[in-house]
Amino acid sequence: MNIHEYQSKQILKSYGVKVPEGLPAFSVEEAVENAKKLGTPVCVVKAQIHAGGRGKAGGVKVAKSLDEVKTYASEILGKVLVTHQTGPEGKKVNRLLIEAGADIKKEYYLSFVIDRNTARVVMMASTEGGMEIEKVAAETPEKIFKETIDPAVGLLPFQTSRMAYKLGLPKEAVRPAQKLMGCLYNAFVGKDCSLAEINPMVLTGDNDVMALDAKLNFDDSALFRHPDIVELRDETEEDPKELEAAAADLNYVNLGGDVACMVNGAGLAMATVDIIKYFGGEPANFLDVGGDSNPEKIAKAFNIMLEGGQSKGIFVNIFGGINRCDQVAQGILEAAKIISPDGKSLPVPVVVRLEGTNAQQGREILKNTPIENVIMAPTMEGGAETIVKLVKEAQA
Ligand code: ADP
Ligand code: MG
């Protein structure tokens, strides 16, 4: 789960991380009010969306007067920001953060993530902070320093001091930087984060260190321990299809392509996404219907995949274990009844591969259906090839 920058900063502040004074605003009037309350000569108007890269896209503006705050707030609120993290469709700005302007001497990068190879939390930092850390990682990875943390003892002072020296911070800033690193680590562990990123962490004119941007991602599996975090959820930032799927107890992730797939089991779902790619298709989604797939659930999954015309074809790839292929077949018929009133065809071709429990019965059900565009595939490979071909033909 993601939250907004201003929410992340409030959490980090409670852990002792130094952040600029700031107040969220939902209207231009509130933005100006907040700037008055802050009373600083310079304040920054920042778009609050669940994506980075706002600075380059015009979503972060430095204002030197209340008039400028008003101008920038009206410009940014309601605007669709397209950044390198939003995808081409962009994200609409519904909230702003009005923040005290910082006196920046230099910008650094600092984050904590889980390294799956060592199964440990790792601290990463770089002198190349600011707007394009992805580029630094790709082109000059040696400029990113790392410290792996032993979970039994946590982040140790020698690691934070080693990092501060690697970053070349002036002597006065070493202790404040160490403190910030320690507090950020405590927040990461305390709130079950999967990512805690400060980009930029800045060195200020008076050799202090603070977090000018903040991004926290949370491990969804641990959210039950953090009702305070769940409350911060902003559903307007999330994919409506993913929300609908979550409500129906379906594991669905929109992948943006046009070949939809409906699969049981996360491993098979990943393999299916891979095989669609292998045959030159673009997967529309990852969808694991789970083990208790009743016909209503399958019908719901079909609806979600077809919504908005995103999918040009559907590949149903089921290996019946706990769930039964005859039920899945029944679900496809239910879906057809709901989706197409004549019950004779579905809006897009559907290729079905059924294997495992009651596969034969499932195949029989679909063979005898009046729906024209359901095609049975004997193998996963053949099924993937066929659906990719059909989708390409539909586009030609
Ligand atoms: P994003 O990462 O989405 O571009 P940031 O919050 O990192 O957004 O802001 C982009 C840049 O704007 C920062 O690198 C920094 O130079 C500047 N900036 C952000 N907040 C402040 C602030 N409070 N005071 C001064 N400059 C700021
Ligand atoms: Mg940033």
mmCIF file with all atom_site columns, N, CA, C and O and ligand atoms in Angstrom, residues 52-54 130-131 199-200 213, ligand 2:
data_model
loop_
_atom_site.group_PDB
_atom_site.id
_atom_site.type_symbol
_atom_site.label_atom_id
_atom_site.label_alt_id
_atom_site.label_comp_id
_atom_site.label_asym_id
_atom_site.label_entity_id
_atom_site.label_seq_id
_atom_site.pdbx_PDB_ins_code
_atom_site.Cartn_x
_atom_site.Cartn_y
_atom_site.Cartn_z
_atom_site.occupancy
_atom_site.B_iso_or_equiv
_atom_site.pdbx_formal_charge
_atom_site.auth_seq_id
_atom_site.auth_comp_id
_atom_site.auth_asym_id
_atom_site.auth_atom_id
_atom_site.pdbx_PDB_model_num
ATOM   1  N  N  . GLY A 1 52  ? 6.356  9.577  -8.002  1.00 0.00 ? 52  GLY A N  1
ATOM   2  C  CA . GLY A 1 52  ? 7.449  10.536 -7.952  1.00 0.00 ? 52  GLY A CA 1
ATOM   3  C  C  . GLY A 1 52  ? 7.623  11.204 -9.305  1.00 0.00 ? 52  GLY A C  1
ATOM   4  O  O  . GLY A 1 52  ? 6.831  10.997 -10.224 1.00 0.00 ? 52  GLY A O  1
ATOM   5  N  N  . GLY A 1 53  ? 8.695  11.997 -9.419  1.00 0.00 ? 53  GLY A N  1
ATOM   6  C  CA . GLY A 1 53  ? 8.956  12.682 -10.684 1.00 0.00 ? 53  GLY A CA 1
ATOM   7  C  C  . GLY A 1 53  ? 8.101  13.924 -10.844 1.00 0.00 ? 53  GLY A C  1
ATOM   8  O  O  . GLY A 1 53  ? 7.983  14.469 -11.938 1.00 0.00 ? 53  GLY A O  1
ATOM   9  N  N  . ARG A 1 54  ? 7.512  14.396 -9.729  1.00 0.00 ? 54  ARG A N  1
ATOM   10 C  CA . ARG A 1 54  ? 6.604  15.548 -9.814  1.00 0.00 ? 54  ARG A CA 1
ATOM   11 C  C  . ARG A 1 54  ? 7.356  16.830 -10.158 1.00 0.00 ? 54  ARG A C  1
ATOM   12 O  O  . ARG A 1 54  ? 6.862  17.668 -10.894 1.00 0.00 ? 54  ARG A O  1
ATOM   13 N  N  . GLY A 1 130 ? 18.157 13.734 -5.611  1.00 0.00 ? 130 GLY A N  1
ATOM   14 C  CA . GLY A 1 130 ? 17.371 14.668 -6.391  1.00 0.00 ? 130 GLY A CA 1
ATOM   15 C  C  . GLY A 1 130 ? 16.393 13.918 -7.233  1.00 0.00 ? 130 GLY A C  1
ATOM   16 O  O  . GLY A 1 130 ? 15.684 13.075 -6.728  1.00 0.00 ? 130 GLY A O  1
ATOM   17 N  N  . MET A 1 131 ? 16.398 14.211 -8.514  1.00 0.00 ? 131 MET A N  1
ATOM   18 C  CA . MET A 1 131 ? 15.252 13.745 -9.274  1.00 0.00 ? 131 MET A CA 1
ATOM   19 C  C  . MET A 1 131 ? 15.401 12.412 -10.006 1.00 0.00 ? 131 MET A C  1
ATOM   20 O  O  . MET A 1 131 ? 14.418 11.794 -10.341 1.00 0.00 ? 131 MET A O  1
ATOM   21 N  N  . ASN A 1 199 ? 14.192 11.173 -1.067  1.00 0.00 ? 199 ASN A N  1
ATOM   22 C  CA . ASN A 1 199 ? 14.910 11.659 -2.237  1.00 0.00 ? 199 ASN A CA 1
ATOM   23 C  C  . ASN A 1 199 ? 14.319 12.983 -2.684  1.00 0.00 ? 199 ASN A C  1
ATOM   24 O  O  . ASN A 1 199 ? 13.329 13.008 -3.372  1.00 0.00 ? 199 ASN A O  1
ATOM   25 N  N  . PRO A 1 200 ? 14.903 14.082 -2.274  1.00 0.00 ? 200 PRO A N  1
ATOM   26 C  CA . PRO A 1 200 ? 16.218 14.187 -1.652  1.00 0.00 ? 200 PRO A CA 1
ATOM   27 C  C  . PRO A 1 200 ? 16.198 14.290 -0.128  1.00 0.00 ? 200 PRO A C  1
ATOM   28 O  O  . PRO A 1 200 ? 15.302 14.847 0.455   1.00 0.00 ? 200 PRO A O  1
ATOM   29 N  N  . ASP A 1 213 ? 11.696 15.026 0.691   1.00 0.00 ? 213 ASP A N  1
ATOM   30 C  CA . ASP A 1 213 ? 10.654 14.217 0.042   1.00 0.00 ? 213 ASP A CA 1
ATOM   31 C  C  . ASP A 1 213 ? 10.584 12.935 0.860   1.00 0.00 ? 213 ASP A C  1
ATOM   32 O  O  . ASP A 1 213 ? 11.544 12.582 1.555   1.00 0.00 ? 213 ASP A O  1
HETATM 33 MG MG . MG  B 2 .   ? 11.714 13.215 -4.811  1.00 0.00 ? 2   MG  B MG 1
#
